[in-house]
């Protein structure tokens, strides 16, 4: 169904743009393929600027008000005026951060000047069209119920409802892609560390409601599937950056942002090293940030056990290759990338029912027992995965009353153990995880 829409979109873009002739267009090039008319084109009170939700509409129509008041994306450009941003920019020597392309790429809708409509304002930050795509061709049509969603997608509306496409879009800013790169130099200048999980982040500041009206038009919504797909797409993105000559590997060091931050940034008196089956590496080795690879293995637990074993073996081969040579690393990364690409459609089509939730939790806990979450980035991803699973238990009606309250409090306790990335204990984390599993249905 929706496949058809995006396949057509691919053909359309291939025909009109020679730059993307070799590969499927990236999320960013799709978002930027048509003129952006600006947030003011969406915010009229009879469009998306209502103060209260509309009753007889497919959508709430108060999206603008919610975005403006609650969504940090609305203030993303303003953040570039903060003292923190000025300090980052000073350290990097890039002048005014509100005028620096490298910052605007993620903190605003930084589409080229000739693709900005009259009402476009860069100070609107990460606005509607940063996610929903340039509205030049669909703005008038999309409010007309006789025009199908697929038709609008063909005209440049970005399919934010589709987990793979949504993950690619969010990650372009929340992890960095070759279109919008974040570097260790930017981190070193003071930028906060980025971490992302599709399901959790989709529901932090929503301006949308997924109910009957939504599923009727767009199909089933499944948060665990979003989590699963998000892990696969993030793992693919990491591997794309690893083999991207432009993104990484400058001078004698590779791009450090792709590696586990805490592999380097830890106290010398720490003595916290221990073996991890997921890397197979010995002590004193800088390792790639493999949190999404670890999680994708848990995704596969209910989907395809043999594939999970293959993923583990190829992940270990990649870690080993990083200690050998750049060529070996590229080859191992490409092999692993191909495996994930092959598995992603199955993962995206899988029905994550109650049995699969238990398989996921069991797989996660088995890794805890092996000491797999010594690296903070993995522990953080485990907490977000647990949240996804707990919400699914609630939505499936598997827990209610006291059981639900207990499960929630154990989830909170798990998060509490990783509140501070500088002083957390993997032992406390593992104990909290075991307690959470014990309270699960
Ligand atoms: C690859 C995309 C990307 C780039 C490039 C980028 N940022 Fe960010 N920035 C983010 C994201 C995403 C967040 C939010 C992180 C979170 O909360 O998870 C953020 C957060 C921040 C924050 C903290 C905001 C707050 O409310 O606490 C500041 C300050 C900041 N960025 C400044 C900058 C500056 C200055 C530049 C240019 C040198 C820059 N950023 C470049 C994506 C990016
Ligand atoms: C950070 C990305 C992002 C930004 C910015 C954003 N949206 Fe959304 N929007 C989404 C996602 C994700 C969904 C939920 C999935 C879907 O329905 O496509 C959504 C859903 C919607 C829906 C409901 C669609 C439906 O079929 O039920 C409307 C309407 C909407 N957004 C309008 C807006 C408007 C207006 C703005 C600007 C004021 C805006 N959005 C800004 C990501 C974004
Ligand atoms: C154009 C870049 C861009 C895109 C695309 C984008 N984001 Fe963001 N997002 C940001 C920036 C920048 C911030 C930080 C804003 C600030 O505080 O200055 C942010 C902040 C957030 C936050 C707040 C985090 C917190 O700590 O509270 C959430 C949640 C979020 N984004 C979710 C998403 C989701 C889900 C998507 C995909 C549907 C998405 N974003 C797409 C740039 C982007
Ligand atoms: C290979 C080791 C390595 C990795 C991996 C690494 N860093 Fe660094 N980081 C360094 C070094 C070396 C410096 C420079 C310290 C100095 O200037 O004295 C540094 C500096 C920094 C600084 C500035 C510290 C200061 O004292 O001003 C920050 C912040 C930072 N890194 C964050 C990160 C984040 C976030 C990540 C993960 C995305 C990361 N680093 C990954 C080695 C690493």
Coordinates of C-alpha atoms and ligand atoms in Angstrom, one line a residue:
X1 CA 0.0 0.0 0.0
X2 CA 2.2 2.8 1.2
X3 CA 5.2 1.1 -0.3
X4 CA 3.8 2.0 -3.7
X5 CA 3.8 5.7 -2.7
X6 CA 7.4 5.8 -1.7
X7 CA 8.5 3.7 -4.7
X8 CA 6.9 6.3 -6.9
X9 CA 8.6 9.0 -5.0
X10 CA 12.0 7.4 -5.5
X11 CA 11.3 7.2 -9.2
X12 CA 10.2 10.8 -9.3
X13 CA 13.4 12.0 -7.5
X14 CA 15.6 9.9 -9.6
X15 CA 14.1 11.5 -12.7
X16 CA 14.4 15.0 -11.5
X17 CA 17.7 15.1 -9.6
X18 CA 21.0 13.8 -11.0
X19 CA 22.7 13.9 -7.6
X20 CA 20.8 11.1 -6.2
X21 CA 20.9 8.9 -9.3
X22 CA 23.0 6.2 -7.7
X23 CA 21.2 5.5 -4.4
X24 CA 17.8 6.0 -2.9
X25 CA 17.4 9.6 -1.7
X26 CA 18.2 10.3 1.9
X27 CA 15.6 11.6 4.3
X28 CA 17.1 15.1 4.0
X29 CA 17.1 15.2 0.2
X30 CA 13.4 14.1 0.2
X31 CA 12.5 16.8 2.8
X32 CA 14.3 19.4 0.7
X33 CA 13.0 18.3 -2.7
X34 CA 10.3 21.0 -2.8
X35 CA 9.9 24.6 -1.7
X36 CA 9.3 25.2 2.1
X37 CA 6.5 27.7 2.5
X38 CA 7.1 28.3 6.2
X39 CA 5.4 27.6 9.5
X40 CA 3.1 30.7 9.0
X41 CA 1.5 28.8 6.1
X42 CA 0.3 26.1 8.5
X43 CA -0.6 28.1 11.6
X44 CA -3.9 29.7 10.5
X45 CA -6.6 29.1 13.2
X46 CA -8.7 27.1 10.7
X47 CA -5.7 25.0 9.7
X48 CA -3.3 23.8 12.4
X49 CA -3.4 26.9 14.6
X50 CA -6.6 26.1 16.6
X51 CA -6.4 26.6 20.3
X52 CA -8.6 23.5 21.0
X53 CA -8.7 20.2 19.2
X54 CA -11.4 20.1 16.4
X55 CA -14.1 17.6 16.8
X56 CA -15.1 16.7 13.2
X57 CA -11.6 16.5 11.8
X58 CA -9.2 13.7 11.1
X59 CA -6.5 15.6 12.9
X60 CA -6.5 17.8 16.0
X61 CA -5.8 21.1 14.2
X62 CA -4.1 22.5 17.2
X63 CA -0.7 21.1 16.2
X64 CA 0.9 24.5 15.8
X65 CA -0.1 25.6 19.3
X66 CA 1.3 22.4 20.9
X67 CA 4.5 22.6 18.8
X68 CA 5.0 26.3 19.8
X69 CA 4.3 25.8 23.4
X70 CA 5.7 22.4 24.3
X71 CA 8.0 21.1 21.5
X72 CA 11.7 21.9 21.9
X73 CA 11.9 21.9 18.1
X74 CA 10.1 25.2 18.1
X75 CA 13.0 26.7 20.2
X76 CA 15.8 24.9 18.4
X77 CA 16.9 28.1 16.6
X78 CA 16.6 30.2 19.8
X79 CA 18.9 27.7 21.5
X80 CA 21.6 29.0 19.1
X81 CA 21.3 32.4 20.9
X82 CA 22.1 30.9 24.3
X83 CA 25.3 31.4 26.2
X84 CA 26.0 27.6 25.8
X85 CA 25.8 28.0 22.0
X86 CA 27.9 31.1 22.0
X87 CA 30.6 29.3 23.9
X88 CA 30.5 26.3 21.6
X89 CA 30.8 28.6 18.6
X90 CA 33.6 30.6 20.2
X91 CA 35.5 27.4 20.9
X92 CA 35.1 26.3 17.3
X93 CA 35.8 29.8 15.9
X94 CA 32.7 29.8 13.7
X95 CA 31.3 33.2 14.6
X96 CA 27.6 33.8 15.3
X97 CA 26.0 30.3 15.8
X98 CA 22.7 31.6 14.5
X99 CA 24.4 32.2 11.2
X100 CA 26.6 29.1 11.1
X101 CA 25.4 26.5 8.6
X102 CA 26.8 23.6 10.7
X103 CA 24.5 24.6 13.6
X104 CA 21.5 25.7 11.5
X105 CA 21.5 22.3 9.7
X106 CA 20.0 20.7 12.8
X107 CA 18.7 23.6 14.8
X108 CA 16.5 25.1 12.0
X109 CA 15.0 24.3 8.7
X110 CA 18.2 25.1 6.8
X111 CA 16.9 24.7 3.2
X112 CA 18.6 26.6 0.4
X113 CA 17.6 30.2 0.0
X114 CA 16.0 29.6 -3.4
X115 CA 13.7 27.0 -1.9
X116 CA 12.2 29.4 0.7
X117 CA 8.7 30.7 0.3
X118 CA 7.7 34.3 1.2
X119 CA 6.6 33.4 4.7
X120 CA 9.6 31.2 5.5
X121 CA 11.6 32.2 8.6
X122 CA 14.7 30.5 9.7
X123 CA 14.0 31.6 13.3
X124 CA 11.0 29.2 13.4
X125 CA 13.6 26.5 14.2
X126 CA 12.7 22.9 13.4
X127 CA 9.4 23.7 11.9
X128 CA 6.6 21.7 10.3
X129 CA 8.3 21.2 6.9
X130 CA 11.6 20.1 8.6
X131 CA 9.7 16.9 9.3
X132 CA 6.7 16.9 7.0
X133 CA 8.6 18.0 3.9
X134 CA 8.4 21.0 1.6
X135 CA 4.7 21.8 1.1
X136 CA 4.9 23.6 -2.2
X137 CA 3.0 20.9 -4.1
X138 CA 0.8 19.4 -1.3
X139 CA -0.2 22.4 0.9
X140 CA -3.5 23.0 -0.9
X141 CA -4.3 19.4 -1.6
X142 CA -3.7 17.8 1.7
X143 CA -6.7 19.3 3.5
X144 CA -9.0 17.9 0.8
X145 CA -10.3 14.5 1.9
X146 CA -10.7 13.3 -1.7
X147 CA -6.9 13.4 -2.1
X148 CA -5.3 10.3 -0.7
X149 CA -2.3 10.3 1.7
X150 CA -0.3 8.4 -0.9
X151 CA -1.0 11.2 -3.4
X152 CA 0.3 13.8 -0.9
X153 CA 3.4 11.7 -0.2
X154 CA 4.0 11.6 -4.0
X155 CA 3.9 15.4 -3.9
X156 CA 6.5 15.7 -1.2
X157 CA 4.7 15.1 2.1
X158 CA 7.2 13.1 4.1
X159 CA 5.9 9.7 5.4
X160 CA 6.5 10.4 9.1
X161 CA 4.0 7.6 9.9
X162 CA 6.3 4.9 8.4
X163 CA 8.8 3.8 11.1
X164 CA 11.8 3.3 8.7
X165 CA 11.3 6.7 7.0
X166 CA 10.7 8.4 10.4
X167 CA 13.8 6.8 11.9
X168 CA 15.9 8.1 9.0
X169 CA 14.5 11.6 9.4
X170 CA 14.9 11.9 13.1
X171 CA 18.4 10.4 13.0
X172 CA 19.5 13.0 10.5
X173 CA 19.6 15.4 13.4
X174 CA 19.6 13.1 16.5
X175 CA 22.6 11.0 15.5
X176 CA 24.0 12.9 12.5
X177 CA 24.2 11.5 8.9
X178 CA 26.5 12.3 6.1
X179 CA 24.1 15.2 5.2
X180 CA 24.2 16.7 8.7
X181 CA 27.3 15.6 10.5
X182 CA 28.1 16.1 14.1
X183 CA 31.7 15.7 15.0
X184 CA 33.8 15.1 18.1
X185 CA 35.2 18.6 17.6
X186 CA 31.6 20.0 18.1
X187 CA 31.3 17.7 21.2
X188 CA 34.7 18.8 22.4
X189 CA 33.5 22.5 22.1
X190 CA 30.7 21.7 24.6
X191 CA 27.8 20.2 22.6
X192 CA 25.7 17.7 24.6
X193 CA 26.2 14.1 23.7
X194 CA 23.4 12.8 21.4
X195 CA 21.3 9.8 22.2
X196 CA 18.1 8.7 20.5
X197 CA 15.5 6.0 20.6
X198 CA 12.6 6.2 18.1
X199 CA 9.7 5.1 20.2
X200 CA 10.7 7.0 23.3
X201 CA 11.4 10.2 21.4
X202 CA 8.3 10.0 19.3
X203 CA 6.2 10.3 22.4
X204 CA 8.1 12.9 24.5
X205 CA 6.3 16.0 23.1
X206 CA 3.6 14.8 20.6
X207 CA 1.3 17.1 18.7
X208 CA -0.6 14.1 17.3
X209 CA -3.0 11.5 18.6
X210 CA -3.0 7.9 17.4
X211 CA -6.5 6.7 17.7
X212 CA -9.2 5.2 15.5
X213 CA -9.1 8.1 13.0
X214 CA -5.4 7.7 12.6
X215 CA -5.3 3.9 12.2
X216 CA -8.1 4.0 9.7
X217 CA -6.2 6.2 7.5
X218 CA -2.6 5.1 8.1
X219 CA -2.7 1.5 9.5
X220 CA -1.7 0.0 12.9
X221 CA 0.6 1.8 15.2
X222 CA 3.0 -0.4 17.3
X223 CA 5.5 1.2 19.6
X224 CA 7.7 -1.9 20.0
X225 CA 8.0 -2.1 16.2
X226 CA 9.1 1.6 16.2
X227 CA 11.7 0.7 18.7
X228 CA 12.9 -2.3 16.7
X229 CA 13.0 -0.5 13.4
X230 CA 14.7 2.5 15.1
X231 CA 17.6 0.2 16.3
X232 CA 18.1 -1.2 12.8
X233 CA 18.1 2.1 11.1
X234 CA 20.5 3.6 13.7
X235 CA 22.8 0.7 13.3
X236 CA 22.8 1.1 9.5
X237 CA 23.5 4.8 9.9
X238 CA 26.5 4.1 12.2
X239 CA 28.0 1.7 9.6
X240 CA 27.3 4.2 6.8
X241 CA 29.3 6.8 8.7
X242 CA 32.1 4.3 9.5
X243 CA 32.7 3.7 5.8
X244 CA 32.1 7.3 4.7
X245 CA 35.4 8.8 3.8
X246 CA 34.0 12.3 4.0
X247 CA 32.4 11.9 7.4
X248 CA 35.2 10.2 9.2
X249 CA 38.8 9.2 9.2
X250 CA 40.6 12.5 9.0
X251 CA 44.2 12.7 9.8
X252 CA 45.6 9.8 11.8
X253 CA 42.4 9.3 13.8
X254 CA 39.0 8.2 12.6
X255 CA 36.0 10.5 13.5
X256 CA 35.8 9.9 17.3
X257 CA 32.1 10.7 17.5
X258 CA 31.4 7.2 16.1
X259 CA 33.1 5.6 19.1
X260 CA 31.9 5.0 22.6
X261 CA 32.3 8.3 24.4
X262 CA 32.9 6.6 27.7
X263 CA 35.6 4.3 26.3
X264 CA 37.8 7.4 26.5
X265 CA 36.1 9.7 28.9
X266 CA 36.4 7.8 32.2
X267 CA 38.5 8.2 35.3
X268 CA 41.9 6.6 35.3
X269 CA 41.2 5.2 38.7
X270 CA 38.1 3.6 37.4
X271 CA 39.2 0.0 36.9
X272 CA 35.9 -0.9 35.4
X273 CA 37.0 -2.9 32.4
X274 CA 35.6 -6.3 31.9
X275 CA 35.1 -8.6 28.9
X276 CA 32.0 -8.1 26.6
X277 CA 30.8 -10.9 24.4
X278 CA 29.4 -8.3 21.9
X279 CA 32.9 -7.0 21.2
X280 CA 35.3 -9.8 22.0
X281 CA 37.9 -7.1 22.6
X282 CA 40.5 -7.0 25.3
X283 CA 41.3 -4.1 27.7
X284 CA 42.5 -0.7 26.5
X285 CA 40.8 -0.7 23.2
X286 CA 38.7 2.2 21.9
X287 CA 35.5 0.7 20.6
X288 CA 32.8 1.8 18.2
X289 CA 29.6 2.9 19.8
X290 CA 27.8 -0.4 19.2
X291 CA 24.7 0.3 21.5
X292 CA 22.3 0.1 18.5
X293 CA 24.0 -3.1 17.3
X294 CA 23.6 -4.7 20.7
X295 CA 19.9 -3.7 20.8
X296 CA 19.3 -4.9 17.3
X297 CA 20.4 -8.3 18.4
X298 CA 17.6 -8.2 21.1
X299 CA 15.2 -7.1 18.4
X300 CA 15.9 -10.3 16.5
X301 CA 15.3 -12.5 19.5
X302 CA 11.6 -13.1 18.8
X303 CA 12.0 -12.5 15.0
X304 CA 14.9 -14.7 13.9
X305 CA 17.2 -16.4 16.4
X306 CA 19.7 -17.6 13.7
X307 CA 20.0 -14.1 12.4
X308 CA 20.7 -12.8 15.9
X309 CA 23.7 -15.2 16.1
X310 CA 24.9 -14.1 12.7
X311 CA 24.6 -10.5 13.8
X312 CA 26.7 -11.2 16.9
X313 CA 29.4 -12.9 14.9
X314 CA 29.6 -10.1 12.4
X315 CA 29.6 -7.4 15.1
X316 CA 32.5 -9.1 16.8
X317 CA 34.2 -9.3 13.4
X318 CA 33.8 -5.6 13.0
X319 CA 35.2 -4.8 16.4
X320 CA 38.1 -7.0 15.7
X321 CA 38.7 -5.4 12.3
X322 CA 38.9 -2.0 13.9
X323 CA 42.1 -3.2 15.7
X324 CA 43.6 -4.4 12.4
X325 CA 43.2 -2.0 9.5
X326 CA 41.0 0.6 7.9
X327 CA 40.3 -1.7 4.9
X328 CA 39.4 -4.6 7.2
X329 CA 37.1 -2.3 9.1
X330 CA 35.4 -1.0 5.9
X331 CA 34.8 -4.6 4.7
X332 CA 33.4 -5.8 8.0
X333 CA 31.2 -2.8 8.3
X334 CA 29.8 -3.3 4.8
X335 CA 29.1 -7.0 5.5
X336 CA 27.2 -6.1 8.7
X337 CA 25.4 -3.3 6.9
X338 CA 24.2 -5.7 4.3
X339 CA 22.9 -8.2 6.9
X340 CA 20.9 -5.5 8.7
X341 CA 19.5 -4.2 5.4
X342 CA 18.4 -7.7 4.5
X343 CA 16.7 -8.2 7.9
X344 CA 15.0 -4.8 8.3
X345 CA 11.9 -5.5 6.1
X346 CA 11.2 -8.6 8.2
X347 CA 11.7 -6.6 11.4
X348 CA 9.4 -3.8 10.2
X349 CA 6.7 -6.3 9.2
X350 CA 6.8 -8.5 12.4
X351 CA 3.9 -8.5 14.8
X352 CA 5.4 -7.8 18.2
X353 CA 2.7 -9.5 20.4
X354 CA 3.0 -10.3 24.1
X355 CA 5.2 -13.5 23.6
X356 CA 7.7 -11.5 21.7
X357 CA 7.9 -8.9 24.4
X358 CA 9.0 -11.6 26.8
X359 CA 11.6 -12.9 24.4
X360 CA 13.0 -9.4 24.1
X361 CA 13.2 -8.9 27.8
X362 CA 14.7 -12.3 28.3
X363 CA 17.4 -11.6 25.7
X364 CA 18.2 -8.2 27.3
X365 CA 18.5 -9.8 30.7
X366 CA 20.7 -12.6 29.5
X367 CA 23.1 -10.0 28.2
X368 CA 23.0 -8.2 31.5
X369 CA 24.2 -11.4 33.2
X370 CA 27.1 -11.5 30.8
X371 CA 28.1 -8.0 31.8
X372 CA 27.2 -6.6 28.3
X373 CA 26.0 -3.2 29.6
X374 CA 29.3 -2.0 31.0
X375 CA 29.2 0.7 28.4
X376 CA 26.9 3.6 29.3
X377 CA 25.4 4.0 25.9
X378 CA 24.1 0.5 25.9
X379 CA 22.7 0.7 29.4
X380 CA 20.9 3.9 28.3
X381 CA 19.4 2.1 25.2
X382 CA 18.3 -0.8 27.4
X383 CA 16.4 1.6 29.7
X384 CA 14.6 3.1 26.7
X385 CA 13.8 -0.4 25.3
X386 CA 12.4 -1.4 28.7
X387 CA 10.2 1.6 28.6
X388 CA 8.9 0.6 25.1
X389 CA 8.1 -2.9 26.3
X390 CA 6.4 -1.7 29.5
X391 CA 4.2 0.7 27.5
X392 CA 3.3 -2.3 25.2
X393 CA 2.4 -4.5 28.2
X394 CA 0.1 -1.7 29.3
X395 CA -1.5 -1.2 25.9
X396 CA -2.0 -4.9 25.4
X397 CA -3.8 -5.0 28.8
X398 CA -1.2 -7.4 30.2
X399 CA -0.8 -5.3 33.3
X400 CA -3.2 -3.2 35.3
X401 CA -3.8 -1.9 38.8
X402 CA -1.1 -2.6 41.3
X403 CA 0.9 -4.7 38.8
X404 CA 1.1 -1.8 36.4
X405 CA 2.1 0.6 39.2
X406 CA 4.8 -1.8 40.4
X407 CA 6.1 -2.2 36.8
X408 CA 6.2 1.6 36.4
X409 CA 8.1 2.2 39.6
X410 CA 10.7 -0.4 38.7
X411 CA 11.1 1.3 35.3
X412 CA 11.6 4.6 37.1
X413 CA 14.2 2.8 39.4
X414 CA 16.0 1.5 36.3
X415 CA 16.2 5.0 34.9
X416 CA 17.4 6.4 38.2
X417 CA 20.5 4.1 38.1
X418 CA 21.7 5.8 34.9
X419 CA 20.8 9.4 35.7
X420 CA 24.4 10.4 36.0
X421 CA 26.6 9.1 33.2
X422 CA 29.8 9.9 35.2
X423 CA 28.9 8.0 38.4
X424 CA 26.7 5.1 37.6
X425 CA 27.2 1.5 38.6
X426 CA 26.5 -1.3 36.1
X427 CA 25.8 -3.6 39.1
X428 CA 23.0 -1.3 40.3
X429 CA 21.7 -1.1 36.8
X430 CA 21.7 -4.9 36.4
X431 CA 19.9 -5.4 39.7
X432 CA 17.3 -2.8 38.7
X433 CA 16.8 -4.6 35.4
X434 CA 16.4 -8.0 37.0
X435 CA 13.8 -6.4 39.4
X436 CA 11.9 -5.0 36.4
X437 CA 11.9 -8.3 34.6
X438 CA 10.6 -10.0 37.8
X439 CA 7.6 -7.6 37.8
X440 CA 6.8 -8.2 34.1
X441 CA 3.9 -10.4 33.2
Ligands
LIG1 C1 23.6 16.6 13.8 C2 22.7 17.6 14.3 C3 23.2 18.7 15.2 C4 24.2 19.7 14.9 C5 25.1 19.7 13.7 C6 24.2 20.6 16.0 N1 23.3 20.2 16.9 FE1 23.0 21.1 18.7 N2 21.7 19.6 19.2 C7 21.2 18.7 18.4 C8 20.2 17.9 19.0 C9 19.5 16.7 18.4 C10 20.1 18.4 20.3 C11 19.2 17.9 21.4 C12 19.8 16.7 22.2 C13 18.9 16.0 23.1 O1 18.3 16.7 24.0 O2 18.7 14.8 23.0 C14 21.0 19.5 20.4 C15 21.2 20.3 21.5 C16 22.0 21.4 21.6 C17 22.1 22.3 22.7 C18 21.5 22.1 24.0 C19 20.1 22.7 24.0 C20 19.3 22.7 25.2 O3 18.2 23.1 25.2 O4 19.8 22.2 26.2 C21 22.9 23.4 22.3 C22 23.3 24.6 23.1 C23 23.3 23.1 20.9 N3 22.7 22.0 20.5 C24 24.1 24.0 20.2 C25 24.6 23.7 18.9 C26 25.5 24.5 18.2 C27 26.0 25.9 18.7 C28 25.8 23.9 17.0 C29 26.8 24.3 15.9 C30 28.1 24.3 16.3 C31 25.0 22.7 17.0 N4 24.3 22.6 18.2 C32 25.1 21.7 16.0 C33 21.6 18.4 17.1 C34 22.7 19.1 16.4
LIG2 C1 10.2 16.7 14.6 C2 9.4 16.4 13.5 C3 8.0 17.0 13.4 C4 7.8 18.4 13.4 C5 8.7 19.5 13.6 C6 6.3 18.5 13.1 N1 5.8 17.3 13.0 FE1 3.8 16.9 12.7 N2 4.1 14.9 13.0 C7 5.4 14.3 13.2 C8 5.2 12.9 13.4 C9 6.3 11.9 13.7 C10 3.8 12.7 13.4 C11 3.1 11.3 13.7 C12 3.1 10.4 12.5 C13 2.2 10.8 11.4 O1 1.0 10.8 11.5 O2 2.7 11.0 10.3 C14 3.2 13.9 13.1 C15 1.8 14.1 12.9 C16 1.2 15.3 12.5 C17 -0.2 15.4 12.2 C18 -1.2 14.3 12.3 C19 -1.2 13.6 11.0 C20 -2.3 12.6 10.9 O3 -2.5 12.0 9.9 O4 -3.1 12.3 11.9 C21 -0.4 16.7 11.9 C22 -1.7 17.4 11.4 C23 0.9 17.4 12.0 N3 1.9 16.5 12.4 C24 1.1 18.7 11.7 C25 2.3 19.4 12.1 C26 2.4 20.9 12.0 C27 1.3 21.8 11.6 C28 3.7 21.2 12.4 C29 4.3 22.5 12.6 C30 3.6 23.4 13.6 C31 4.3 19.9 12.7 N4 3.5 18.9 12.4 C32 5.7 19.8 13.1 C33 6.6 15.0 13.1 C34 6.8 16.4 13.2
LIG3 C1 16.2 19.3 11.6 C2 16.7 18.5 12.7 C3 15.8 17.7 13.5 C4 14.9 16.7 13.1 C5 14.6 16.2 11.7 C6 14.4 16.1 14.3 N1 14.9 16.7 15.4 FE1 14.3 16.4 17.3 N2 15.5 17.9 18.0 C7 16.4 18.6 17.2 C8 17.1 19.6 17.9 C9 18.1 20.6 17.4 C10 16.6 19.5 19.3 C11 17.0 20.3 20.5 C12 16.3 21.5 20.5 C13 16.8 22.5 21.6 O1 16.5 22.2 22.8 O2 17.4 23.5 21.2 C14 15.6 18.4 19.2 C15 15.0 17.9 20.4 C16 14.1 16.8 20.4 C17 13.4 16.3 21.5 C18 13.6 16.8 22.9 C19 14.6 16.0 23.6 C20 14.6 16.2 25.1 O3 15.6 16.0 25.7 O4 13.5 16.6 25.6 C21 12.7 15.2 21.1 C22 11.8 14.3 22.0 C23 12.9 15.0 19.7 N3 13.7 16.1 19.3 C24 12.3 14.1 18.9 C25 12.5 14.0 17.5 C26 11.8 13.0 16.7 C27 10.9 11.9 17.2 C28 12.1 13.3 15.4 C29 11.7 12.6 14.2 C30 10.2 12.5 14.0 C31 13.0 14.4 15.4 N4 13.2 14.8 16.7 C32 13.5 15.1 14.3 C33 16.5 18.5 15.8 C34 15.7 17.7 15.0
LIG4 C1 39.3 8.0 21.3 C2 39.0 8.6 22.5 C3 37.8 9.5 22.6 C4 36.5 9.2 22.3 C5 35.9 7.9 21.7 C6 35.7 10.4 22.6 N1 36.5 11.4 23.0 FE1 35.9 13.2 23.7 N2 37.9 13.8 23.9 C7 39.0 12.9 23.7 C8 40.2 13.7 23.8 C9 41.6 13.2 23.5 C10 39.8 15.0 24.0 C11 40.6 16.3 24.2 C12 41.0 16.5 25.6 C13 41.8 17.8 25.7 O1 41.6 18.7 24.9 O2 42.6 17.9 26.6 C14 38.3 15.0 24.1 C15 37.5 16.1 24.5 C16 36.2 16.1 24.7 C17 35.4 17.1 25.4 C18 36.0 18.4 25.9 C19 36.5 18.1 27.3 C20 37.2 19.3 27.9 O3 37.9 19.1 28.8 O4 37.0 20.4 27.4 C21 34.1 16.7 25.4 C22 32.9 17.4 26.0 C23 34.1 15.4 24.7 N3 35.3 15.0 24.3 C24 32.9 14.6 24.5 C25 32.9 13.4 23.9 C26 31.7 12.7 23.5 C27 30.3 13.2 23.7 C28 32.1 11.6 22.9 C29 31.2 10.5 22.2 C30 30.3 10.9 21.2 C31 33.5 11.5 22.9 N4 34.0 12.7 23.5 C32 34.3 10.5 22.4 C33 38.9 11.6 23.4 C34 37.8 10.9 23.0

